[in-house]
Coordinates of C-alpha atoms in Angstrom, one line a residue:
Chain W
X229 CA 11.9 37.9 -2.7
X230 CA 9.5 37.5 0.4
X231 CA 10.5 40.1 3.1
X232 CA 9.2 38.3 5.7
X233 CA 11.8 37.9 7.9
X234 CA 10.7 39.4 11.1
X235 CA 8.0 41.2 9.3
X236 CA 4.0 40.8 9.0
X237 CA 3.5 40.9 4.8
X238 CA 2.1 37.9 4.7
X239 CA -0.1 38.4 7.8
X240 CA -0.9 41.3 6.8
X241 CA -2.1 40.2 3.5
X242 CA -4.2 37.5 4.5
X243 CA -5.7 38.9 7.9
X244 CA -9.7 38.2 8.0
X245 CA -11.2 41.5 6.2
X246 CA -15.4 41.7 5.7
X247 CA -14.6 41.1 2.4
X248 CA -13.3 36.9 1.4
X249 CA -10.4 36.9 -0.8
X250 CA -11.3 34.4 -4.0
X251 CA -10.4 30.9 -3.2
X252 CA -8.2 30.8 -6.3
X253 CA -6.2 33.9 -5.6
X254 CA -2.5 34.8 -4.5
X255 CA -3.3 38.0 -2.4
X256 CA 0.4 37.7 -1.5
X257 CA 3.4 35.2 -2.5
X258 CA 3.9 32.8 -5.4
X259 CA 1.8 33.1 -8.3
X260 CA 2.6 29.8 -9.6
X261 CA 2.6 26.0 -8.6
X262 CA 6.5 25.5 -9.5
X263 CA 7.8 28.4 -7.4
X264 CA 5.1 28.2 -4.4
X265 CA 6.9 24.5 -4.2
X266 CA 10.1 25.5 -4.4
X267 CA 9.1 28.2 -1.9
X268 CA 7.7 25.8 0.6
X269 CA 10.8 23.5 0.2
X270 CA 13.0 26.6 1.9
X271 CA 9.9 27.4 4.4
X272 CA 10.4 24.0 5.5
X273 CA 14.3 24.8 6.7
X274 CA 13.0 27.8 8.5
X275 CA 9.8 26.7 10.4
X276 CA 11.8 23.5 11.0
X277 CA 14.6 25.7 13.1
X278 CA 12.3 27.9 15.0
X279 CA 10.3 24.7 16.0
X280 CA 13.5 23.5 17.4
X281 CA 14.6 26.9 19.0
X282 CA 10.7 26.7 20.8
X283 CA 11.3 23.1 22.1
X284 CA 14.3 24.0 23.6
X285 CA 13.2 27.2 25.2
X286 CA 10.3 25.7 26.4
X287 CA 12.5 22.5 28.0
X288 CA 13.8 25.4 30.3
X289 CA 10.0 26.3 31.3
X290 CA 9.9 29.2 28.4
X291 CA 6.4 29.0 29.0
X292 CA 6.0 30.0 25.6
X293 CA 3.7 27.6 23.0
X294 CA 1.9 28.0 19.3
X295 CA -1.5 26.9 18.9
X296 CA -2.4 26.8 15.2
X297 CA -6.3 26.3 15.1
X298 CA -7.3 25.3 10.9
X299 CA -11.0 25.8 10.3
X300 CA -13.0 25.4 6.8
X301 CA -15.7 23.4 5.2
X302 CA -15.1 19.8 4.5
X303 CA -12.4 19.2 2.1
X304 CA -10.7 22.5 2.8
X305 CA -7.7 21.0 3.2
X306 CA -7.2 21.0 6.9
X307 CA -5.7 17.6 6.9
X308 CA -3.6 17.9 4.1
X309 CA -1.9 21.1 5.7
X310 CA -1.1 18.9 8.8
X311 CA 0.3 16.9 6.6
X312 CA 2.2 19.0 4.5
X313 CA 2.7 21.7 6.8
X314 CA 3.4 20.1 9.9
X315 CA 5.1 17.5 8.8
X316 CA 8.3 19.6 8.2
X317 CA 8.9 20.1 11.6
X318 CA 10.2 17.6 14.3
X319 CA 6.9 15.3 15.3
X320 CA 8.5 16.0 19.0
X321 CA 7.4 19.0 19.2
X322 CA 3.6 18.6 18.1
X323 CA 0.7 17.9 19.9
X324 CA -2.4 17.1 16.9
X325 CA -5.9 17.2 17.9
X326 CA -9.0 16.6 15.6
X327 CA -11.7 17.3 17.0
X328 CA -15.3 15.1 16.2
X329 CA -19.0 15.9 17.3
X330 CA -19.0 15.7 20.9
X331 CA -19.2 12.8 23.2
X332 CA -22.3 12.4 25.4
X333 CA -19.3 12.5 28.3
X334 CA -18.0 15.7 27.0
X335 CA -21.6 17.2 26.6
X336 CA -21.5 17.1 30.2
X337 CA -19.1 19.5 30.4
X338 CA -19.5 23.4 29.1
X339 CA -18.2 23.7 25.3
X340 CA -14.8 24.5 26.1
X341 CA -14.0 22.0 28.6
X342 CA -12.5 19.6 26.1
X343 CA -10.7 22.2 24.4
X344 CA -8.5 23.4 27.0
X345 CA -7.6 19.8 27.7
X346 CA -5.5 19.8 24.7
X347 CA -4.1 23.2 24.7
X348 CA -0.6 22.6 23.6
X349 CA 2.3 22.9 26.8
X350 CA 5.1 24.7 26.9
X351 CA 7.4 24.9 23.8
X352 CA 5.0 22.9 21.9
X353 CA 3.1 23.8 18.3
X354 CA -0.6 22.6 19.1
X355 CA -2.9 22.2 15.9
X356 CA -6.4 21.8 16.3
X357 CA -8.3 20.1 13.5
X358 CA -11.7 22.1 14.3
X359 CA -12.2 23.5 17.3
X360 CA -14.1 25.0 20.0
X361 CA -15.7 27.4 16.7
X362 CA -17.9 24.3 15.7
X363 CA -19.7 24.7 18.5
X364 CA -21.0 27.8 17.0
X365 CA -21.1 27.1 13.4
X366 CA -22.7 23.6 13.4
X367 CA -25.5 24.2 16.2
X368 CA -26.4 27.5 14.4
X369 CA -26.8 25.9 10.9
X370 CA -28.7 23.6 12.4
X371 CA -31.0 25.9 14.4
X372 CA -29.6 24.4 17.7
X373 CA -28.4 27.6 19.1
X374 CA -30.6 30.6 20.2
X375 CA -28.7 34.0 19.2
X376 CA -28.0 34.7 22.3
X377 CA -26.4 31.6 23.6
X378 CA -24.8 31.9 20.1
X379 CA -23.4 35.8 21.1
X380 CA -22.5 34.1 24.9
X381 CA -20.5 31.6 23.5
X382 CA -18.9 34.0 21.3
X383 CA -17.8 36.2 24.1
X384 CA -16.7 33.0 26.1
X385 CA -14.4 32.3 23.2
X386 CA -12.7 35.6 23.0
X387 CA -12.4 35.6 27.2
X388 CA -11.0 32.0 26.8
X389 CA -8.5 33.2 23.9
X390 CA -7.7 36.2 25.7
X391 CA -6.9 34.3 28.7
X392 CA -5.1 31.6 26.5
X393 CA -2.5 34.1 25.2
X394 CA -2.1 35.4 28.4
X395 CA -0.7 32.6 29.5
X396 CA 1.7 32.4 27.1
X397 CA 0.4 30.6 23.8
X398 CA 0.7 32.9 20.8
X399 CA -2.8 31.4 18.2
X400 CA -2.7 31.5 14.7
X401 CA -6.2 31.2 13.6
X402 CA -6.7 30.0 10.1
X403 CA -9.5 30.1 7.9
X404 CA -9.3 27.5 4.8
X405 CA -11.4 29.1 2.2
X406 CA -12.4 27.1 -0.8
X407 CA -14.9 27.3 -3.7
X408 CA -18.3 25.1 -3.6
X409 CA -16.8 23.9 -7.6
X410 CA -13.9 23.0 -5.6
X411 CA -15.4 21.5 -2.9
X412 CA -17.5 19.4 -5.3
X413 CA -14.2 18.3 -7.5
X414 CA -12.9 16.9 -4.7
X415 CA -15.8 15.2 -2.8
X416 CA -16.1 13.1 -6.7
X417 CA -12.6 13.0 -6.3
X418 CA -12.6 11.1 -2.6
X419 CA -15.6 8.7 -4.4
X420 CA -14.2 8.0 -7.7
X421 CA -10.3 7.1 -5.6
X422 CA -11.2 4.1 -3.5
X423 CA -8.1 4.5 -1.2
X424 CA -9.5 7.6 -0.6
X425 CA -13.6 7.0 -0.5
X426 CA -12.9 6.4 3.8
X427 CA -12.1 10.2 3.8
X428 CA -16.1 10.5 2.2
X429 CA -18.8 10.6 4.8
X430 CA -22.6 11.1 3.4
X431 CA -23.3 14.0 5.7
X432 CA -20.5 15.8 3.6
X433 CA -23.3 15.6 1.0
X434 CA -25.7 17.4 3.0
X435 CA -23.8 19.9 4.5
X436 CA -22.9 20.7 1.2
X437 CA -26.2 21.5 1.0
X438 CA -26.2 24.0 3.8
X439 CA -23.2 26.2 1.8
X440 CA -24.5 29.4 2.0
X441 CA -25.8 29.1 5.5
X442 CA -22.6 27.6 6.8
X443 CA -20.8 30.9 4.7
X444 CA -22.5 33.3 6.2
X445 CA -22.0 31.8 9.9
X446 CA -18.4 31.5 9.0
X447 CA -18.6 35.5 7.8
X448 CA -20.3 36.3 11.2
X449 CA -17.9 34.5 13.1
X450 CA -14.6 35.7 11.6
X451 CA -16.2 39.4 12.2
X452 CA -16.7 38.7 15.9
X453 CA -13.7 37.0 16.9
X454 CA -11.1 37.8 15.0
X455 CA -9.2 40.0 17.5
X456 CA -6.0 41.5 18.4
X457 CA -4.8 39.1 20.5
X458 CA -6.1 36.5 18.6
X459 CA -6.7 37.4 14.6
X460 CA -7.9 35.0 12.2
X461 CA -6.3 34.3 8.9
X462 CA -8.0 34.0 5.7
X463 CA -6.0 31.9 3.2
X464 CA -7.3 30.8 -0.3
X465 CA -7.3 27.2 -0.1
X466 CA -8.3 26.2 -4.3
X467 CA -4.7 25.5 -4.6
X468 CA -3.2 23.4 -2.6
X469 CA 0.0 24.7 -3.0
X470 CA -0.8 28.3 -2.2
X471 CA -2.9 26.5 0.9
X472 CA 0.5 24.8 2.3
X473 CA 2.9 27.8 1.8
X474 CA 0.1 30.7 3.1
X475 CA 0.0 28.7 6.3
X476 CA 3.7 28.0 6.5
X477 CA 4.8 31.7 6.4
X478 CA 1.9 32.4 8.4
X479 CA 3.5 30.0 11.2
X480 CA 7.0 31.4 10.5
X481 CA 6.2 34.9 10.6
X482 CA 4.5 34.7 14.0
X483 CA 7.4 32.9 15.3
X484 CA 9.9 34.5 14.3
X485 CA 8.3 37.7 15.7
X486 CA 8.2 35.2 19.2
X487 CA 11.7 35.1 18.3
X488 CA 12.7 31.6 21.1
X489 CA 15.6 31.1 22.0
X490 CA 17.8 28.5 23.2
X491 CA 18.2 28.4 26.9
X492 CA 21.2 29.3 28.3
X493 CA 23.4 26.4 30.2
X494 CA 22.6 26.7 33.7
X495 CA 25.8 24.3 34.5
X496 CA 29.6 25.6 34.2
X497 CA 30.1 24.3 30.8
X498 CA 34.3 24.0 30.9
X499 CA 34.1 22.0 33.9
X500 CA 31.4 19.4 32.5
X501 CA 33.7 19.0 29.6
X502 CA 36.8 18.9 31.6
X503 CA 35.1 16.3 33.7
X504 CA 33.6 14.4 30.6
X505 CA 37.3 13.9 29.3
X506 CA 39.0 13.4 32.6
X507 CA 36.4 10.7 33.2
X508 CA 37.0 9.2 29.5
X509 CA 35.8 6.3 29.2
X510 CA 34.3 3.4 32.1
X511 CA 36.6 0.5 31.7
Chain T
X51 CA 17.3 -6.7 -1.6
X52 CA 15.9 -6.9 1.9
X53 CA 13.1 -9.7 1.4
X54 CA 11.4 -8.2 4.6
X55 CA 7.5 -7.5 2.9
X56 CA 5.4 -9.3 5.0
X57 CA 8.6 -11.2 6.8
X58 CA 10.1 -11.0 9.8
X59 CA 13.5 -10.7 8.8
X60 CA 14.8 -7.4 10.7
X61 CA 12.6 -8.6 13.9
X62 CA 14.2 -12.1 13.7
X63 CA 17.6 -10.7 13.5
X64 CA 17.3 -8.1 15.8
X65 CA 15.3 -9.8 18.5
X66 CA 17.0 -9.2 21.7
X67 CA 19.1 -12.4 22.8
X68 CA 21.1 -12.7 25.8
X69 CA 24.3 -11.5 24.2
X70 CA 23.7 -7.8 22.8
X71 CA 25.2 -7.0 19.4
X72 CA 28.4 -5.2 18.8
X73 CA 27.1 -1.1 18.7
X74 CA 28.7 -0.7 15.8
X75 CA 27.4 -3.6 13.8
X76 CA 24.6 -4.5 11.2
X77 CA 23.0 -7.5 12.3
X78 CA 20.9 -7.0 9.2
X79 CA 20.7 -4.7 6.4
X80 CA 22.9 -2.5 4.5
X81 CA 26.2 -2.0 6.0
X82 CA 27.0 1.3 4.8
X83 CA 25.7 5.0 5.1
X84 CA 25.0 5.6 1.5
X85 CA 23.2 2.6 1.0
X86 CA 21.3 2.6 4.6
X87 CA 20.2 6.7 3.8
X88 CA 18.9 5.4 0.4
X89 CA 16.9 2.4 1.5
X90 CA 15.5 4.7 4.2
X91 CA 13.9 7.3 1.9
X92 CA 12.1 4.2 0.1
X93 CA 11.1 3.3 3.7
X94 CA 9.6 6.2 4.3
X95 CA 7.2 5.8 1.7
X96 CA 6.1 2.3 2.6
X97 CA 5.4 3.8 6.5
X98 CA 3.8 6.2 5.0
X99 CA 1.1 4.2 3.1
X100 CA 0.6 1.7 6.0
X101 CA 0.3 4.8 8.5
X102 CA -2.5 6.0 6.0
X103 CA -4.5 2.5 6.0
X104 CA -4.0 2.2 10.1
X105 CA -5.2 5.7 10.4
X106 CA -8.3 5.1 8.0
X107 CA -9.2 2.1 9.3
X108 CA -9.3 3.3 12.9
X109 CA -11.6 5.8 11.8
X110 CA -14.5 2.8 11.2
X111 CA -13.9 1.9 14.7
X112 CA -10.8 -0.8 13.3
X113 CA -9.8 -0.9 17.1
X114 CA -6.2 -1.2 16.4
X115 CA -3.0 0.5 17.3
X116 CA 0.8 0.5 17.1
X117 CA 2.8 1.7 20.5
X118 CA 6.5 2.3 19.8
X119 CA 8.6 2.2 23.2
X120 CA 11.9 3.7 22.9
X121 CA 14.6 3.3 25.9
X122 CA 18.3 3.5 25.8
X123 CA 21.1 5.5 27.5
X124 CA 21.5 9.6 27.3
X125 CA 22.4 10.1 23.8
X126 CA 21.3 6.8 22.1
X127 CA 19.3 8.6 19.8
X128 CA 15.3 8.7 20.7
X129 CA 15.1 12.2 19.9
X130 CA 17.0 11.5 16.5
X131 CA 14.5 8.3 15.5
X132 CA 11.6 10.4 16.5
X133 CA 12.6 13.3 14.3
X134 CA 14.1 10.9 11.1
X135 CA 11.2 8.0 11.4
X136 CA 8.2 9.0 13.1
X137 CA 9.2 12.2 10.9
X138 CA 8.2 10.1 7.8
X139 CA 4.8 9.6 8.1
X140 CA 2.0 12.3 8.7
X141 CA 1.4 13.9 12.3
X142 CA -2.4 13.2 12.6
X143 CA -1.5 9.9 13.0
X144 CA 1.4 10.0 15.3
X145 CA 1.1 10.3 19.2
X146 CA 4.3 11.3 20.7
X147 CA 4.8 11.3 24.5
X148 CA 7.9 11.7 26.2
X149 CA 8.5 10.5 29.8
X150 CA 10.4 12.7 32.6
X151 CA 10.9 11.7 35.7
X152 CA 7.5 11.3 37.9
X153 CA 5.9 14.7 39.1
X154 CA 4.7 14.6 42.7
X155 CA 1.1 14.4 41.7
X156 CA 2.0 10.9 39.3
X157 CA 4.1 9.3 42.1
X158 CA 0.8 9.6 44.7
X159 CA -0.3 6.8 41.7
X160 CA 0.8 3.3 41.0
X161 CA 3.6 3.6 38.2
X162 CA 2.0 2.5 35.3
X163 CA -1.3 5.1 35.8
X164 CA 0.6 7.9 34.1
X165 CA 1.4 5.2 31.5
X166 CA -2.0 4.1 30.4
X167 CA -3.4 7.6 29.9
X168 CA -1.2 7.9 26.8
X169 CA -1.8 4.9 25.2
X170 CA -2.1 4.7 21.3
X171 CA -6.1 5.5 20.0
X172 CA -7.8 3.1 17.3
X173 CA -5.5 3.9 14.1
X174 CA -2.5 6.2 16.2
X175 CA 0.9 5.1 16.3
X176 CA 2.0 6.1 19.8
X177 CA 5.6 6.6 20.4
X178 CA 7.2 6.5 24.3
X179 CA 10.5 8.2 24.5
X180 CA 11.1 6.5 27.8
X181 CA 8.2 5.1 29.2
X182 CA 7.8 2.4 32.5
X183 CA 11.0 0.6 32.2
X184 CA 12.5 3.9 33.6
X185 CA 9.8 3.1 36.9
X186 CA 12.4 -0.1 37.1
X187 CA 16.1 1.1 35.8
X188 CA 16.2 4.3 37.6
X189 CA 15.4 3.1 41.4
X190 CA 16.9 0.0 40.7
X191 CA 20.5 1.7 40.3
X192 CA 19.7 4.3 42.7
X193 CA 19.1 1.5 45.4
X194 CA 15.6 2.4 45.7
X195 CA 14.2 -0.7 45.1
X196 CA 14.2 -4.2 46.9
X197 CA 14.2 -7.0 44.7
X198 CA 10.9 -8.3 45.3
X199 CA 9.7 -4.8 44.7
X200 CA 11.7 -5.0 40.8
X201 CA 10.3 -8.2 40.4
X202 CA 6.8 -6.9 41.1
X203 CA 6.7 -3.8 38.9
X204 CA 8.3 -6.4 35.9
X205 CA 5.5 -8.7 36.5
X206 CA 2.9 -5.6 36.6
X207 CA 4.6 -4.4 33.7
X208 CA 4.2 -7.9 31.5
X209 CA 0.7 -8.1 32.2
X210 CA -0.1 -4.6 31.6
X211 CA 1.7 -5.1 28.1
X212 CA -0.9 -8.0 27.8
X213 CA -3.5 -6.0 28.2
X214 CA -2.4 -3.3 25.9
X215 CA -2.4 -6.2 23.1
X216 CA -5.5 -8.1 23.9
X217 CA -6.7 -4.6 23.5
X218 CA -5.7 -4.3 19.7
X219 CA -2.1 -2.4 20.2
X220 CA 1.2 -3.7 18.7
X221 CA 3.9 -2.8 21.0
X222 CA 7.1 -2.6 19.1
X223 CA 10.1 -2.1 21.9
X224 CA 12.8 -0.7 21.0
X225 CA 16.5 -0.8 22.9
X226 CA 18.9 1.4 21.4
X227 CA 22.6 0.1 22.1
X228 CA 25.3 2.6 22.1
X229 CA 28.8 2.2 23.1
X230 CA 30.2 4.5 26.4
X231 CA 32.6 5.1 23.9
X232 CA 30.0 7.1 21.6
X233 CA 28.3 8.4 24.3
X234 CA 31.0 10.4 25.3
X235 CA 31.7 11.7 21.6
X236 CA 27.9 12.7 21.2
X237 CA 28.3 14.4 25.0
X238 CA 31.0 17.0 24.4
X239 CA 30.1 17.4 20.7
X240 CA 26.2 18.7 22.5
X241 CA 28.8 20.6 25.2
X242 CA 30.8 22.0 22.4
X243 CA 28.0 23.0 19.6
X244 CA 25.8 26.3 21.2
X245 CA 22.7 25.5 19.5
X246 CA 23.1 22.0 21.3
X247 CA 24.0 22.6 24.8
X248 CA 20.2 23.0 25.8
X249 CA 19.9 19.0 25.4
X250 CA 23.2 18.5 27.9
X251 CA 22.1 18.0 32.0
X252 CA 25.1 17.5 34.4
X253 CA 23.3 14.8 35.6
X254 CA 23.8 13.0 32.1
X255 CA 27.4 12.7 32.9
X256 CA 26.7 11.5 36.5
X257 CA 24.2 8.4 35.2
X258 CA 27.1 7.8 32.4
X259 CA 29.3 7.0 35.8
X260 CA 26.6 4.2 36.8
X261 CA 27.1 3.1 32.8
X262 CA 28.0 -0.7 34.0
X263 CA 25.4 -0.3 37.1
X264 CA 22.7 0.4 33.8
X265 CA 24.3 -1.5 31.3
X266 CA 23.2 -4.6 33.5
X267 CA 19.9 -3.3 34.7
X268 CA 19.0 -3.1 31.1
X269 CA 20.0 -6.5 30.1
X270 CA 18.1 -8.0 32.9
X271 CA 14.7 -5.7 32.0
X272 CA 15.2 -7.2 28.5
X273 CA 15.4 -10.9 29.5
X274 CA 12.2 -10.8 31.7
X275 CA 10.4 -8.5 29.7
X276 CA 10.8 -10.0 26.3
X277 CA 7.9 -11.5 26.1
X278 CA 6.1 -13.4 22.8
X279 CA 2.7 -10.6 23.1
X280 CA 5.7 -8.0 23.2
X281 CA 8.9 -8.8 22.6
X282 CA 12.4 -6.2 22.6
X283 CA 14.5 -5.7 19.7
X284 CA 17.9 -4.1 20.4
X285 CA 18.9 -1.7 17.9
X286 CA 22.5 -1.1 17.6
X287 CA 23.2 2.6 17.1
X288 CA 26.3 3.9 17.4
X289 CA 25.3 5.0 13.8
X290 CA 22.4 6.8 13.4
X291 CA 21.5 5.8 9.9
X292 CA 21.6 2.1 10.9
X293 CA 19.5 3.2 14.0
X294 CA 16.9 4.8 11.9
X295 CA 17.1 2.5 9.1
X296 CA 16.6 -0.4 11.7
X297 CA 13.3 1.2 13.4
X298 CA 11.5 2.2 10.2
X299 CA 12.0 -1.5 9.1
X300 CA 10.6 -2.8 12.8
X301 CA 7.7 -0.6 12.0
X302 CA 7.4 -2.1 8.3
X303 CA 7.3 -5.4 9.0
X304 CA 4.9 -5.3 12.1
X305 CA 2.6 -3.0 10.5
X306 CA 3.2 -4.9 7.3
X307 CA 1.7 -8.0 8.9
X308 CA -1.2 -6.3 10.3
X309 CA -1.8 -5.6 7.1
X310 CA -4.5 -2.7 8.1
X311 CA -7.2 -2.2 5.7
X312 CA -9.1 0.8 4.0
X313 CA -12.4 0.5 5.2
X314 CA -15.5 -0.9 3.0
X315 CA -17.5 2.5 2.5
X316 CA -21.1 2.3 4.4
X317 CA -23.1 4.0 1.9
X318 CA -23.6 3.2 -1.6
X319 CA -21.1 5.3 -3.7
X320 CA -22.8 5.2 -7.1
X321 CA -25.9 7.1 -5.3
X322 CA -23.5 9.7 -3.5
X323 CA -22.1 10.6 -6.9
X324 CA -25.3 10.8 -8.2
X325 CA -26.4 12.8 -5.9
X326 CA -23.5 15.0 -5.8
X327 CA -23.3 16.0 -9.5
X328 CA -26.8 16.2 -9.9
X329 CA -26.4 18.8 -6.9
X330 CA -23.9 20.3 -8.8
X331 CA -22.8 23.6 -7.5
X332 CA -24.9 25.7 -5.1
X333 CA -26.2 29.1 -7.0

């Protein structure tokens, strides 16, 4: 039995050490396909109530949001834990991002600019599909990036994070962390399926071929931002199952701990009844 | 059977007319809960798949779009078909925006530039919980608008809606038709349930005093803005299965004769696999 309710096992378990987890691996929770289903199934109930409890808080100017940012190589999974994850809640209360390679419009603008244009509002869960951190991965792999532009945008990250939660929005950073066999299983996969060969793009290919370089910027970067205000999370993302459950409890632990609440009337409730009924029904 | 795969049954039969349907009716469709609850959970999977094949094919630049526009009185049910059919499909794809009434910073703009900044992207279905009409129902019964002033913003409104088309979005509007009778039921049972009273404003119960005053503002929005590039269906929905049955099926069938399409892949697929298991895994 999870004792997660109010606590912080599971983010605990899976906060970003200097050692990865395996990909394959349960470092906390179900073991097992059939009961990490069933688990999710219940998660579902739970994250879809505290979604609600947010929303409603927030229609009162809670000021309080989530912003759930998914990193991880292509094929990670960050689309099918939108799916899976996110789609247990009410669509109401989400605000999805992906982010692409920038625009020559948004080059104009410093790194972050676009980013902060889709920070999620009040009482909303914001998901970011990539994030402001490929604009240190990709330009470092690539040799775009000087290390010390790469250690000032680093800092400009944590400053904008810092700033971020400050205001109100509690981030869940999460880390998709999958094998290079599993990677390649499922890039055939996307080829061999042709409903899903639109999902394949050619420079998958070759930054498949960049694996250890993109690893070790990822290893830097969870090291250097993963902070208290804003942690990452590490979740073994082989499984798919284990994938949409880790990031569920990870969602539902952090809010629970936020613990919204519904906003109390700010009306005399007796006499809006008494004059709903009086009133009855227009003839 | 519902013969509605690339028809237009439901949209024939629920095309708005100049007599509205009785609240409580089917004009089309199953007649009873059991039945309507069943035929939505196989309509969820056909959204599903056509969500899936609009989303892929906007990612090839397929230019297209589906805008769902949701009005009705307090209480006819937007949040509810937001949460049990937008709730169907997956959340990358969905672009939810609901409308309050205009900040001071939107009114110092014409009322349709709030509007167009949250259109539908290529492969999105956007969905407006309230949306312009409210820029022509609100000051109308409030007395805030001359005639030639309503007949101005409707005439604005249909060309803007021709635009939105000629610009590759299906606009799908949707008028949900409660009784007052049902109003008042779903208002004290939100009065009388704690968890619900956050959704309850006093001023609900003051704009259910100007139902008639509404009633006829919306039929005459409907006549002159149900045009053939965007026409209104009115949804009865004094039963929320029929009311969510109903929309998915509006949704089928336009999205069904769109027919959107997986794109053709731009690279040659037998070389990318070739290439990829000859890679193999990275040491």
């Amino acid at each position: 039995m999870a004792k997660n309710d109010n606590g912080t096992r599971v983010r605990d378990a899976l906060r970003a050490t200097a050692e990865l987890p395996d990909p394959g691996s349960s470092p906390v929770g179900p073991g097992k396909k059939g009961k990490g289903e069933k688990k999710l199934a219940t998660a579902g109930e739970r994250l879809d109530a505290l979604q609600e409890a947010l929303y409603a808080e927030g229609t009162s100017g809670g000021g309080r949001s989530v912003l759930l940012v998914l990193q991880g190589m292509d094929t990670s999974g960050k689309g099918g834990t939108v799916r899976h994850v996110l789609g247990l809640v009410n669509p109401m209360g989400v605000r999805y991002k992906g982010f692409k390679v920038p625009t020559p419009a948004e080059r104009r603008h410093d790194f972050l600019w676009r980013i902060r244009k889709e920070l999620p509002a009040s009482g909303q869960i914001g998901v970011f599909d990539r994030s402001h951190y490929e604009d240190v991965l990709v330009p470092r792999v690539s040799g775009l990036l000087t290390a010390a532009e790469r250690r000032s945008r680093i800092s400009q990250i944590n400053a904008f994070e810092n700033e971020v939660v400050a205001g109100g929005t509690t981030i869940v950073k999460v880390f998709l962390h999958i094998s290079p066999e599993e990677q390649l299983r499922r890039l055939v996969a996307r080829l061999e399926r042709p409903e899903k060969i639109w999902k394949f793009a050619p420079s998958d290919v070759e930054a498949r071929g960049h694996w250890d370089a993109y690893a070790q910027a990822y290893a830097d970067l969870l090291a250097r931002t993963s902070t208290e205000h804003a942690p990452w999370y590490v979740v073994p993302a082989d499984r798919k199952w284990y994938r949409n459950w880790a990031v569920a409890e990870l969602l539902i632990e952090t809010m629970t701990e936020m613990a919204p609440r519904f906003p109390e009337p700010q009306f005399d409730v007796a006499e809006q009844l008494a004059k709903l009924k009086g009133d009855g029904v227009p003839a």
